[in-house]
Short mmCIF file of C-alpha atoms in Angstrom, two decimals:
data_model
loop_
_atom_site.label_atom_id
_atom_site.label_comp_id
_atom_site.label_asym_id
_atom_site.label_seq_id
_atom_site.Cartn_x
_atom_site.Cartn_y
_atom_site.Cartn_z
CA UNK A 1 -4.97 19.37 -3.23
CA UNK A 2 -6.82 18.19 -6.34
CA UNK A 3 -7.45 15.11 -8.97
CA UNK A 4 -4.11 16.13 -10.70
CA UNK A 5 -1.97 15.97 -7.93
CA UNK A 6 0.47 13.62 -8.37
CA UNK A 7 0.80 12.79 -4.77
CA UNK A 8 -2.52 11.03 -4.85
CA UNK A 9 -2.50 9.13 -7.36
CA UNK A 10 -2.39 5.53 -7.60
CA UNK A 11 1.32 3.95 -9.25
CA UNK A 12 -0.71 2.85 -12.06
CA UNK A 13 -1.82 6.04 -13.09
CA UNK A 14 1.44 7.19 -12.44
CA UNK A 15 3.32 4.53 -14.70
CA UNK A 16 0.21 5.32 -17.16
CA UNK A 17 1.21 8.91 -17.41
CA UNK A 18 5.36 8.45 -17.52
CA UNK A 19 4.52 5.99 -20.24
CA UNK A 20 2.91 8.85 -22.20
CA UNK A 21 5.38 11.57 -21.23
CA UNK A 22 2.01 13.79 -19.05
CA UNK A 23 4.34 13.53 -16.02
CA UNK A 24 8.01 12.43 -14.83
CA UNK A 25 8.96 10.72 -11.66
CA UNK A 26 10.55 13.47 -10.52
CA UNK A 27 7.32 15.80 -10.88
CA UNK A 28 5.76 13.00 -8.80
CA UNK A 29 8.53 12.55 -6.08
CA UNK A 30 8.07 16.30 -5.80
CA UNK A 31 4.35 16.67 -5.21
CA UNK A 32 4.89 13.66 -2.65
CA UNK A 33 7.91 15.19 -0.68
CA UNK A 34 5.64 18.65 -0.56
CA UNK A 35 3.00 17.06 1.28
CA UNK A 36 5.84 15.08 3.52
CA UNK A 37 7.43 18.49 4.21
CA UNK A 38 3.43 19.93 5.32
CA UNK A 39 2.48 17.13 6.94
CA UNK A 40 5.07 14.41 8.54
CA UNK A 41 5.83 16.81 11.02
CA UNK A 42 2.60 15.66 13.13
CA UNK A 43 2.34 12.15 11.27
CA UNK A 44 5.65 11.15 12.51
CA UNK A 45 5.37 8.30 9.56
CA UNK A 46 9.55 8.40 8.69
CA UNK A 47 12.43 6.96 10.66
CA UNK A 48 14.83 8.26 8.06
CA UNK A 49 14.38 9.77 4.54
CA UNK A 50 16.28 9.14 1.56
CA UNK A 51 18.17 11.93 0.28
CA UNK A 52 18.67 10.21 -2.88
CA UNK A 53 15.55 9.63 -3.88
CA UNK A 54 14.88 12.79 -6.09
CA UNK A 55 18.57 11.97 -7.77
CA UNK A 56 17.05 8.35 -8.43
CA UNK A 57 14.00 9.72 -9.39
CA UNK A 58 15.59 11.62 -11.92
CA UNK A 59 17.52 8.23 -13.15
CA UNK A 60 13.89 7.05 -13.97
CA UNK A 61 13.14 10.34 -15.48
CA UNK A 62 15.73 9.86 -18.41
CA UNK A 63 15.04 6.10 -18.98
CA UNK A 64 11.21 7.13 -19.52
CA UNK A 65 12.48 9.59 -21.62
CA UNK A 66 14.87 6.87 -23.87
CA UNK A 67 11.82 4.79 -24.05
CA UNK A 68 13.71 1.84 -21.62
CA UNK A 69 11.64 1.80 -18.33
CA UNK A 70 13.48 -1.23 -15.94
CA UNK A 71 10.86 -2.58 -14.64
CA UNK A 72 7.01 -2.38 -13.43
CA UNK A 73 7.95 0.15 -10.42
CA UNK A 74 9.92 2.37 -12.75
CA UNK A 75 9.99 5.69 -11.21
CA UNK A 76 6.98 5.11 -8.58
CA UNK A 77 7.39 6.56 -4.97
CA UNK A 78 7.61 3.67 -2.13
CA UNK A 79 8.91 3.61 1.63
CA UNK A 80 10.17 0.84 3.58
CA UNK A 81 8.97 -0.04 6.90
CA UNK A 82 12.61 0.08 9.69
CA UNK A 83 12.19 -3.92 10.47
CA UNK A 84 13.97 -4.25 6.84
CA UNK A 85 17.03 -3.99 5.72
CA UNK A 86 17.29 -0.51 3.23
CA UNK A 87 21.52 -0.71 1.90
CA UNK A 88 23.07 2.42 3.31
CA UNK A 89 20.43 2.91 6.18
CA UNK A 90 20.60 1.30 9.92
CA UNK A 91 17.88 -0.97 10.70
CA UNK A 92 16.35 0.52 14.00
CA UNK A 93 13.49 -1.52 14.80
CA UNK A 94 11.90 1.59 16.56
CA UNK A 95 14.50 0.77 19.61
CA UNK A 96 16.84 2.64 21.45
CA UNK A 97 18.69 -0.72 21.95
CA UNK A 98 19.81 -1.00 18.38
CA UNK A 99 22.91 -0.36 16.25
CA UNK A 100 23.10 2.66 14.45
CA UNK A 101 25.26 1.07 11.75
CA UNK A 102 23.96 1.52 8.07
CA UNK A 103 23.00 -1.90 6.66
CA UNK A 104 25.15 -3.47 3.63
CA UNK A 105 22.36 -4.95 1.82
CA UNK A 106 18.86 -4.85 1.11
CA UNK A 107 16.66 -7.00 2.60
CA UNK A 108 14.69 -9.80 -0.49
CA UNK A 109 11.61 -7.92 -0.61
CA UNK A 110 13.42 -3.99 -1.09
CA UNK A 111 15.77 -5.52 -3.62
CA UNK A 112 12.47 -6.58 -5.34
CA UNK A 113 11.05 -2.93 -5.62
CA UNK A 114 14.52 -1.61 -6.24
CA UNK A 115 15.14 -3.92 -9.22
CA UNK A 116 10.88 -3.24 -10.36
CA UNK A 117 12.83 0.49 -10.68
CA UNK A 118 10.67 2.23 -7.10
CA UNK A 119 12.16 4.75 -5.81
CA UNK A 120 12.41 4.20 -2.32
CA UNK A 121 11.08 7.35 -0.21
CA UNK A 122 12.73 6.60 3.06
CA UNK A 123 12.22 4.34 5.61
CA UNK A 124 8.88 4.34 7.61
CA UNK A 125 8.33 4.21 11.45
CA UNK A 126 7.51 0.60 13.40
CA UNK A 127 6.11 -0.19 16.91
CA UNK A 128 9.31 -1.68 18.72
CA UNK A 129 10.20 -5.06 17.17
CA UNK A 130 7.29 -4.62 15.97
CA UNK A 131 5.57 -6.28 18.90
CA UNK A 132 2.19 -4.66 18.93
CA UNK A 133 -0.58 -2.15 17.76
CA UNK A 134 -0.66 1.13 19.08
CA UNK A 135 1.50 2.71 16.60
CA UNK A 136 4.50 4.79 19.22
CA UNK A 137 8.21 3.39 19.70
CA UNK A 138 10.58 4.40 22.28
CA UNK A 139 13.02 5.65 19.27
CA UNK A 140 10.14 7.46 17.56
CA UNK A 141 7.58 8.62 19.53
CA UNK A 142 4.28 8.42 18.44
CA UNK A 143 3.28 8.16 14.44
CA UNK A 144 -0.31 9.64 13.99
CA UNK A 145 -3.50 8.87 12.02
CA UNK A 146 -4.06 11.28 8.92
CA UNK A 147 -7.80 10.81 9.53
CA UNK A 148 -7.50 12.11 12.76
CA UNK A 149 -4.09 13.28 14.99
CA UNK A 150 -5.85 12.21 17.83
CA UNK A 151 -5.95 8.19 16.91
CA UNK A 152 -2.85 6.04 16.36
CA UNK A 153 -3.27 4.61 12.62
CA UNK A 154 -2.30 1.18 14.26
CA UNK A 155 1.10 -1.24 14.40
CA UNK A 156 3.15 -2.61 14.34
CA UNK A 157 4.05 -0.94 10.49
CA UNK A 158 2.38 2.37 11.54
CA UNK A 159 4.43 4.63 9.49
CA UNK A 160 3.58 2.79 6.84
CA UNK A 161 -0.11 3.20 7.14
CA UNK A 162 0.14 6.69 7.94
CA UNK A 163 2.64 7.01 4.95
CA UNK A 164 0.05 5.56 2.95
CA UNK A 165 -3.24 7.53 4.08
CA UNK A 166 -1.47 10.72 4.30
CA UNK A 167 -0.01 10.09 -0.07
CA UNK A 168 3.48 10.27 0.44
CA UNK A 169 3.71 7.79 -2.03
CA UNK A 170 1.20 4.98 -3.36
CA UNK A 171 3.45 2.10 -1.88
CA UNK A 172 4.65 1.01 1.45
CA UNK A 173 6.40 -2.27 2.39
CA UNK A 174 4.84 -3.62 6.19
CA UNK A 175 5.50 -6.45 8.02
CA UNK A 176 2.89 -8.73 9.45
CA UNK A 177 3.08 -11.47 11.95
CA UNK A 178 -0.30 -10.87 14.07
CA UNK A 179 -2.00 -8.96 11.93
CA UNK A 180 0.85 -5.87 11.61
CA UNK A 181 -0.14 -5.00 8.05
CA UNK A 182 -4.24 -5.69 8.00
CA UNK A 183 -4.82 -3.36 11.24
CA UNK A 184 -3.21 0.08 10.53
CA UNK A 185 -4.50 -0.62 6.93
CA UNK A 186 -7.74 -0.78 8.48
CA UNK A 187 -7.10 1.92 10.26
CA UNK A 188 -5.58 4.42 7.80
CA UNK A 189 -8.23 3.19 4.73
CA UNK A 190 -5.81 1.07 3.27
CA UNK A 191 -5.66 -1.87 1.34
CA UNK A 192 -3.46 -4.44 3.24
CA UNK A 193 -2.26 -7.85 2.08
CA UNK A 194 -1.01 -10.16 4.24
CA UNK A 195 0.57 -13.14 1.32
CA UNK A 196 0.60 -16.58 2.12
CA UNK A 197 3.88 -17.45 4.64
CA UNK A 198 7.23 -17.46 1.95
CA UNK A 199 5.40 -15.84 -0.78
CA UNK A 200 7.45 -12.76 -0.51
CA UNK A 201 11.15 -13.70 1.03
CA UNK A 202 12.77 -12.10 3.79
CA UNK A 203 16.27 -11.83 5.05
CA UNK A 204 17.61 -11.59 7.62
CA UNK A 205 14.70 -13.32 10.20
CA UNK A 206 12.84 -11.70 12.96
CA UNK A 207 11.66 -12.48 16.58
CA UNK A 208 8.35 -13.88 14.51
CA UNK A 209 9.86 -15.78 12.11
CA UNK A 210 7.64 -18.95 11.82
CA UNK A 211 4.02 -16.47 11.22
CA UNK A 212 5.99 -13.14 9.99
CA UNK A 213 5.38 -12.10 6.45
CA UNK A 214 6.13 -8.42 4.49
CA UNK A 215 3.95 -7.45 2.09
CA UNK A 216 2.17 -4.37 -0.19
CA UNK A 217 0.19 -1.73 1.40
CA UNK A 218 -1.52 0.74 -0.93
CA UNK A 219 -4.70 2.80 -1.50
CA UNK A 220 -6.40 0.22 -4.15
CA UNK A 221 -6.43 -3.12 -4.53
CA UNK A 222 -4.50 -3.38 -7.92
CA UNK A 223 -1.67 -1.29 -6.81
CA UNK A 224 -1.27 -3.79 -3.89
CA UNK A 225 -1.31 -6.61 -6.54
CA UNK A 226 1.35 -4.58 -8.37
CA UNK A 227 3.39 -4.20 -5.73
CA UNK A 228 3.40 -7.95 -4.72
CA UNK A 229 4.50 -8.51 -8.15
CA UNK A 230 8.01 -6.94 -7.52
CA UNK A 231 8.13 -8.23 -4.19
CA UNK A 232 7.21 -11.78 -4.60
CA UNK A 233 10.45 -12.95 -6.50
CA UNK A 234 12.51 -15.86 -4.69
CA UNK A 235 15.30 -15.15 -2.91
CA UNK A 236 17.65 -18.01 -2.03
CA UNK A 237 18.13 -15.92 1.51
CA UNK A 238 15.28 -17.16 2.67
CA UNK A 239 15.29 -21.04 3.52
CA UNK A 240 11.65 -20.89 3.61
CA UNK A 241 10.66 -18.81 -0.09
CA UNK A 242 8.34 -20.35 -2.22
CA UNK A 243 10.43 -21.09 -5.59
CA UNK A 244 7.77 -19.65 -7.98
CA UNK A 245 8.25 -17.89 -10.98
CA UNK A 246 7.69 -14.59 -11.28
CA UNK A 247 4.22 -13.50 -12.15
CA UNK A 248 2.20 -10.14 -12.29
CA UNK A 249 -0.18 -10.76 -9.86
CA UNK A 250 -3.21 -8.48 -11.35
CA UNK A 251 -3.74 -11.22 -13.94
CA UNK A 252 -7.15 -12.33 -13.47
CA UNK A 253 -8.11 -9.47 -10.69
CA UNK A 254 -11.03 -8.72 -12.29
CA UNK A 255 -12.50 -11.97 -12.94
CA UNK A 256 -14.93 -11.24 -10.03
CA UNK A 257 -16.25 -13.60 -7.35
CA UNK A 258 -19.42 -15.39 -9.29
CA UNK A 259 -19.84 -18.97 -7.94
CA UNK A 260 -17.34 -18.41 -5.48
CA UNK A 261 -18.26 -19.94 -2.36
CA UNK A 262 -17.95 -17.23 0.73
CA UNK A 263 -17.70 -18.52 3.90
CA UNK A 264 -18.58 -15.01 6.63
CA UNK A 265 -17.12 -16.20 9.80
CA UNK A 266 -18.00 -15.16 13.32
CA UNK A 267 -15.84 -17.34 15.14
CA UNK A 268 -11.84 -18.15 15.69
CA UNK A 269 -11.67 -20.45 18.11
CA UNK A 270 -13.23 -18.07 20.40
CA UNK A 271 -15.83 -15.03 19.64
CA UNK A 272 -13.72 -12.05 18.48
CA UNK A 273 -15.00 -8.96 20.19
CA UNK A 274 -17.04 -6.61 17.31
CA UNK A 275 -18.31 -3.00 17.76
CA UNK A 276 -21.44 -2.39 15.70
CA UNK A 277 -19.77 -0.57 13.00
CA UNK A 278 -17.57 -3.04 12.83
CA UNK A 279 -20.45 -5.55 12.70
CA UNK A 280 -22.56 -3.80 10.03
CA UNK A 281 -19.57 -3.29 7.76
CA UNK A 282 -19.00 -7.14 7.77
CA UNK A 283 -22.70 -7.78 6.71
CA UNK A 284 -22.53 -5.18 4.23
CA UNK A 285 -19.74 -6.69 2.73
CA UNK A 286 -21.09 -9.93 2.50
CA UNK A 287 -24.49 -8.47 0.69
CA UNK A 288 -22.01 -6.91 -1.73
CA UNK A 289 -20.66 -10.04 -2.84
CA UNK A 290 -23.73 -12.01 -2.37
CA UNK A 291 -24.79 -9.41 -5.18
CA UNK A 292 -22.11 -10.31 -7.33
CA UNK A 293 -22.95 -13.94 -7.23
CA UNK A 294 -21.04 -15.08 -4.80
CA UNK A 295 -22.53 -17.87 -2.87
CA UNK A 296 -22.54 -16.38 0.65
CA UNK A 297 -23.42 -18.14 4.45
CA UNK A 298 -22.45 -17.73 7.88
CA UNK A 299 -20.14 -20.72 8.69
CA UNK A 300 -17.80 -21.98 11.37
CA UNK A 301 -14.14 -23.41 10.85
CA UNK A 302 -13.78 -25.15 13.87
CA UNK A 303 -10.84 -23.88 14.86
CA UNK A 304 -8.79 -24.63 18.58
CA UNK A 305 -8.99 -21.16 20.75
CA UNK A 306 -6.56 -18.97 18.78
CA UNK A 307 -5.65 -16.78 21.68
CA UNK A 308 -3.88 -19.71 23.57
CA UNK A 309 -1.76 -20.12 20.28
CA UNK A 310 -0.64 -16.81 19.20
CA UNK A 311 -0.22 -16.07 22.57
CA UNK A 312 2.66 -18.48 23.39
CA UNK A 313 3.76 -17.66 19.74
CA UNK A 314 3.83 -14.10 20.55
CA UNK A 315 5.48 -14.46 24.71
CA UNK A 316 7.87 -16.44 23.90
CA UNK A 317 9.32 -14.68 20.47
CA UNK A 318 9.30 -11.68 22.86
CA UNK A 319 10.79 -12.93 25.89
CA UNK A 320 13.85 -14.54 23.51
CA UNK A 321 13.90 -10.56 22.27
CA UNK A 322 14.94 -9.66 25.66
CA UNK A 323 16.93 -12.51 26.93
CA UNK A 324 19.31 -12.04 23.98
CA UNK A 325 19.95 -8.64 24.71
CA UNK A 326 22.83 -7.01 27.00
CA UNK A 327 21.29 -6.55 30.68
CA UNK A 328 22.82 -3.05 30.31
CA UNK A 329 20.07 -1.95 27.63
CA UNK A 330 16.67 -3.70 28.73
CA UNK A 331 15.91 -0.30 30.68
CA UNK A 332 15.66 1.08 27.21
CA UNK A 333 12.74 -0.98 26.03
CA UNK A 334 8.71 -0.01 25.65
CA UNK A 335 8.17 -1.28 29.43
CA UNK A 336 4.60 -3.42 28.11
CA UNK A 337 7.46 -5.13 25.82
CA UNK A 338 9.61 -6.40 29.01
CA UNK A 339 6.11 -6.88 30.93
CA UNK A 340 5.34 -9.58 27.99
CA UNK A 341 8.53 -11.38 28.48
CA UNK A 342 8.25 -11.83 31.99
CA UNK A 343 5.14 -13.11 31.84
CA UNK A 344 6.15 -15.51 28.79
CA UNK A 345 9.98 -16.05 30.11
CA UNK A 346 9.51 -18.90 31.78
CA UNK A 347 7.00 -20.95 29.59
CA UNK A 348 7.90 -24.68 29.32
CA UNK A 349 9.27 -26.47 26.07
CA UNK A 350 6.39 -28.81 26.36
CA UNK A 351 3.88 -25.33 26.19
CA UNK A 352 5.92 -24.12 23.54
CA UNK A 353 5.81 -27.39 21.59
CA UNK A 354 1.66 -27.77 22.30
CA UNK A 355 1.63 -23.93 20.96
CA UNK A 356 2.84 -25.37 17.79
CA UNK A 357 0.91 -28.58 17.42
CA UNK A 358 -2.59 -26.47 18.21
CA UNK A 359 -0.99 -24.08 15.60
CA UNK A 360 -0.75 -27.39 12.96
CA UNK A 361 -4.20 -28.52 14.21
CA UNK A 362 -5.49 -24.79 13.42
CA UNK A 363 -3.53 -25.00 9.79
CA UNK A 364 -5.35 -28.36 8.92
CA UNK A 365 -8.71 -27.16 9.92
CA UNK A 366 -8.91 -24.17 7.83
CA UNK A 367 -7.01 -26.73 4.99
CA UNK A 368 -10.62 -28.94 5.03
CA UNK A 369 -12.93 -25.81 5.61
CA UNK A 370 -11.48 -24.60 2.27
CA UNK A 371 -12.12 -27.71 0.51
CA UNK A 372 -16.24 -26.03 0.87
CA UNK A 373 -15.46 -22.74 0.65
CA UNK A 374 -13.23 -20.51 -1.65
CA UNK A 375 -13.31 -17.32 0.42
CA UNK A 376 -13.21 -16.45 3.86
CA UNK A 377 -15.09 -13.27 5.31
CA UNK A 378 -14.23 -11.58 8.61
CA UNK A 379 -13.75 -8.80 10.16
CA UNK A 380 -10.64 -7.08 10.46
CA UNK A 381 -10.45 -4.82 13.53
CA UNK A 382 -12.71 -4.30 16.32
CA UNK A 383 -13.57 -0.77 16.41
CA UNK A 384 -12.15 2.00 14.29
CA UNK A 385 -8.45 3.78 15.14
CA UNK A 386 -8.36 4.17 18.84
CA UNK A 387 -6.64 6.83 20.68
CA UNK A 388 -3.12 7.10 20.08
CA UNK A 389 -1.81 8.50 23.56
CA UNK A 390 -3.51 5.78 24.63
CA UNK A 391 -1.20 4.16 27.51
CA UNK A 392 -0.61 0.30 26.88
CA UNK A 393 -2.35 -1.57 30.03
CA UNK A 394 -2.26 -5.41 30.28
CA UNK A 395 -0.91 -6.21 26.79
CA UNK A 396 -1.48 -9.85 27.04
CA UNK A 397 -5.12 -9.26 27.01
CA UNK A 398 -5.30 -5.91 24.97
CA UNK A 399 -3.66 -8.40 22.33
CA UNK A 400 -7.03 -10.47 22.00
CA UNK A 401 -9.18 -7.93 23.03
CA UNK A 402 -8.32 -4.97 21.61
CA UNK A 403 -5.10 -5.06 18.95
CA UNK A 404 -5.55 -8.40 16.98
CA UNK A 405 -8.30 -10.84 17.26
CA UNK A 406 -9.58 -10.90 13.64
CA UNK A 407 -6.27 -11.04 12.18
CA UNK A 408 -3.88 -13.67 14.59
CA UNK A 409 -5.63 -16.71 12.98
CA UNK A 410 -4.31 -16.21 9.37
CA UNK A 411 -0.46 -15.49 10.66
CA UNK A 412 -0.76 -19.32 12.25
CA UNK A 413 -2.84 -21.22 9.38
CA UNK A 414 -0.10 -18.73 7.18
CA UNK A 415 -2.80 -18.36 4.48
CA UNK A 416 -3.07 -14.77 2.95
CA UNK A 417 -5.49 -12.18 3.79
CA UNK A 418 -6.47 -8.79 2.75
CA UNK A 419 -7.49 -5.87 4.76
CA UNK A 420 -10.00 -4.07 2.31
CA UNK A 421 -11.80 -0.30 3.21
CA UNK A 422 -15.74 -0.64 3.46
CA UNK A 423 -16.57 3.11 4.03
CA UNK A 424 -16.21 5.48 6.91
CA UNK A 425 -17.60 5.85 10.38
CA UNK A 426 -20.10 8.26 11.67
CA UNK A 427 -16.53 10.00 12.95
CA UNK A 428 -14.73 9.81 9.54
CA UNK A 429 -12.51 7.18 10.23
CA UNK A 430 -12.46 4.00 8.18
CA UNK A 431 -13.51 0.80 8.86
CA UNK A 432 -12.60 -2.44 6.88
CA UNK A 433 -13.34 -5.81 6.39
CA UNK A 434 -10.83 -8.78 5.71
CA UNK A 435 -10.54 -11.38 3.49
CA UNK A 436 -8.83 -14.94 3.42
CA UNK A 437 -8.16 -17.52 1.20
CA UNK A 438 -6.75 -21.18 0.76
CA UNK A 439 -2.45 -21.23 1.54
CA UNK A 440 -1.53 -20.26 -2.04
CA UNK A 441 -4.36 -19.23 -2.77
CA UNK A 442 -3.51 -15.21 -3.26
CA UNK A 443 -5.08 -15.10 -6.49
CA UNK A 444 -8.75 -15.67 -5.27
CA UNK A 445 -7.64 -13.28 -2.50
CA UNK A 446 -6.87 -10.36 -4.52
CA UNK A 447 -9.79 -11.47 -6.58
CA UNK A 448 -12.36 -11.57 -3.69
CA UNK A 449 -10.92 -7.76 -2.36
CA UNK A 450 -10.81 -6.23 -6.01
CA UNK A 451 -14.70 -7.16 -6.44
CA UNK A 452 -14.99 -5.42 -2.61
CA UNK A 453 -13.29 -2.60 -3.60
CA UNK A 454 -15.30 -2.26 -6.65
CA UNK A 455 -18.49 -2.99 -5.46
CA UNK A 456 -18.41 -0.37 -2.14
CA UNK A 457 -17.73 2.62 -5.13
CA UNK A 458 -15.04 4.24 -2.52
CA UNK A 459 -13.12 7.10 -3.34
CA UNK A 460 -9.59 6.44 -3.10
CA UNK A 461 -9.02 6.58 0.60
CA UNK A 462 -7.75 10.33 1.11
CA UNK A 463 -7.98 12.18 4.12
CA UNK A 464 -10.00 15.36 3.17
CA UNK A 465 -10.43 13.82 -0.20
CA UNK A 466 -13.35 11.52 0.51
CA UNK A 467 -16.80 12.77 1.26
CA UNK A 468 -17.41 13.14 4.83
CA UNK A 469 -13.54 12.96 5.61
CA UNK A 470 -12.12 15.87 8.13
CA UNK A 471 -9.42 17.63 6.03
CA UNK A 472 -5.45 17.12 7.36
CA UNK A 473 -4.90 19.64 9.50
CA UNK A 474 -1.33 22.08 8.96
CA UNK A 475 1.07 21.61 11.59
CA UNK A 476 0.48 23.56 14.87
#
């Protein structure tokens, strides 16, 4: 593995070289599927590959070569995480329960990448329904983390970070309706962006529809910009897309964050927990931007208690999951997913209905706190990548507790937020910080992560790449 391996490089080097003839896409498809064929065997990131991807790859070759590239993607590796529809592939949802019949279209946000020319890898692994974080599906097993097989690189698009840390391929399509895209992100060393809610369209609609939102995850900041760029083009599918035209969303990345007004928050309604790695990495990433001249103090939205939200948002899109499907095939499900619908199964219309109204309240508050502040600072997980043969116990609580508490808050106010890489642990895993801005407000978003990203001076995040990083192990 070296600097001129085309497997880790980012898609703008990539379109850099096939611009200038140094490399084709199908010299980079290879390099990617020979670290797939060394490596997914114990990463488990793929629910199905493509087997025409070194055919399309090859398509992308010969319009590089005529001098008539399609689009911004043209010939760049990319996966697609199995909650989305990929024409010619079944949509699994990591569940025994589901059809096995290929799907006849493509779902908004593939037919984005497709027309940006990507070539689409295969499609990447998901927790069931994608209803939680440790990153193992009845249908799959368990996907692992590159940094280390024994941690799970989180859910619910856990393929996709493991996809993504482990370079097959500089861009991966998750889903994120807790916080699905920002933790295994954080987990693998990834940069995760959550957009605002109908930014990027999506067809058909999940159990989350009303937080839910698919979006770029990559190993820098730009590439995630990049991706949105393809992906962020309105679909008339989706009765709740933003109509915006089309823009390339690195414009004005690098305009840095100097008067910006960066709010580091401690508090969502309730006192996320916060290992002290976790903790330091937050304050370090506040001195870095303080340094750049942002304008940096601790302050307090004011939100309602978060948990009591999400969590009837969560129950209840769960328990209508199960109630919807044949009694025949609920003994197939992830047993902490039926233990979450019975709890939630019988909630009230008038809980339901408060859910929403705290979820409007929590919306409006963050609406005023950004009238003082451009930027939002938290953190994004609370410890590094936990074990990944970890059994699920109590997921009600483990959602709050352990899985999502930094991240819940930004699915309800639907504002986007980034997962961005700090550094690494004293184990070699990464840690990250997140950061929010305004509904809309992607731009200053991207913006606030890109001056991160460039202030911390990481390496692009590569297992056995980066300094102090354990080196992937061969299978077996």
């Amino acid at each position: 593995m070296t600097s001129t391996d085309p497997a880790l490089m980012s898609a703008e080097t990539l379109l850099g070289l096939y611009a200038r003839q140094a490399l084709s896409p199908v010299e980079a498809l290879q390099a990617v599927l020979q670290r797939v064929a060394l490596y997914n065997p114990w990463v488990n990131a793929f629910a199905a590959m493509n087997p025409r991807a070194l055919q399309q790859a090859g398509e992308s070759e010969a319009r590089w070569m005529a001098g008539r590239p399609i689009g911004l993607l043209d010939g760049v590796p990319a996966t697609v995480k199995d909650l989305l529809n990929l024409a010619g592939f079944p949509t699994r949802r990591g569940s025994k329960t589901t059809d096995a019949t290929p799907a006849t279209e493509d779902a908004p946000a593939v037919l984005g990448l497709k027309q940006a020319g990507a070539v689409i890898l295969g499609k990447t692994t998901t927790t069931e329904f994608g209803w939680k974080t440790p990153g193992d599906c009845p249908l799959h097993g368990i996907t692992r983390n590159p940094w280390n097989r024994d941690r799970t690189p989180g859910g619910s698009s856990s393929g996709a970070g493991a996809a993504g840390a482990a370079c097959f391929g500089p861009l991966h399509v998750g889903t994120d309706a807790g916080g699905s895209i920002r933790i295994p992100a954080a987990y693998c060393g990834l940069v995760g962006v959550k957009p605002s809610f109908g930014r990027v369209p999506q067809w058909p609609l999940g159990a989350f529809a009303n937080v839910a939102c698919a979006g770029p995850m990559a190993r820098t900041v730009r590439d995630a910009a990049l991706m949105l760029s393809a992906m962020a083009r309105h679909d008339l599918r989706d009765p709740f897309c933003l109509p915006d035209e089309p823009r390339d969303w690195r414009q004005g990345i690098e305009q840095g964050v100097e008067g910006l007004r960066v709010a580091v928050v401690r508090r969502l309604g309730f006192e996320p927990p916060l290992d002290a790695d976790g903790a330091a990495a937050l304050d370090g990433a506040a001195r870095l931007l303080e340094a750049q001249g942002a304008l940096v103090e601790d302050a307090d939205p004011g939100l309602p208690d978060t948990r009591a939200i999400f969590g009837r948002v969560w129950g209840v899109a769960l328990a209508r999951q199960v109630a919807t499907m044949p009694a025949e095939k609920r003994p197939l499900l992830d047993r902490g997913l039926e233990e979450v619908a019975e709890r939630e199964g019988g909630m009230p219309a008038t809980d339901f209905l408060g859910a929403e109204a705290l979820r409007i309240e929590a919306a409006h508050a963050m609406a005023r706190f950004h009238q003082r502040f451009d930027i939002v600072l938290t953190a994004a997980t609370p410890t590094a990548a936990f074990a990944a043969d970890q059994p699920t116990i109590r997921p009600t609580e483990a959602l709050w507790r352990d899985w999502a508490p930094w991240t819940f808050a930004f699915n309800l106010t639907r504002q986007p937020a980034i997962s961005v890489p700090i550094g690494l642990d004293e184990h070699g895993m990464p840690r990250a910080v997140q950061v929010a801005a305004a509904l809309y407000r992607d731009d200053l978003a991207l913006r606030a992560a890109r001056a991160l990203e460039r202030a911390a001076e990481l390496p692009i995040a590569v297992p056995g790449a980066a300094p102090g990083a354990a080196p992937l192990a061969k299978p077996g």
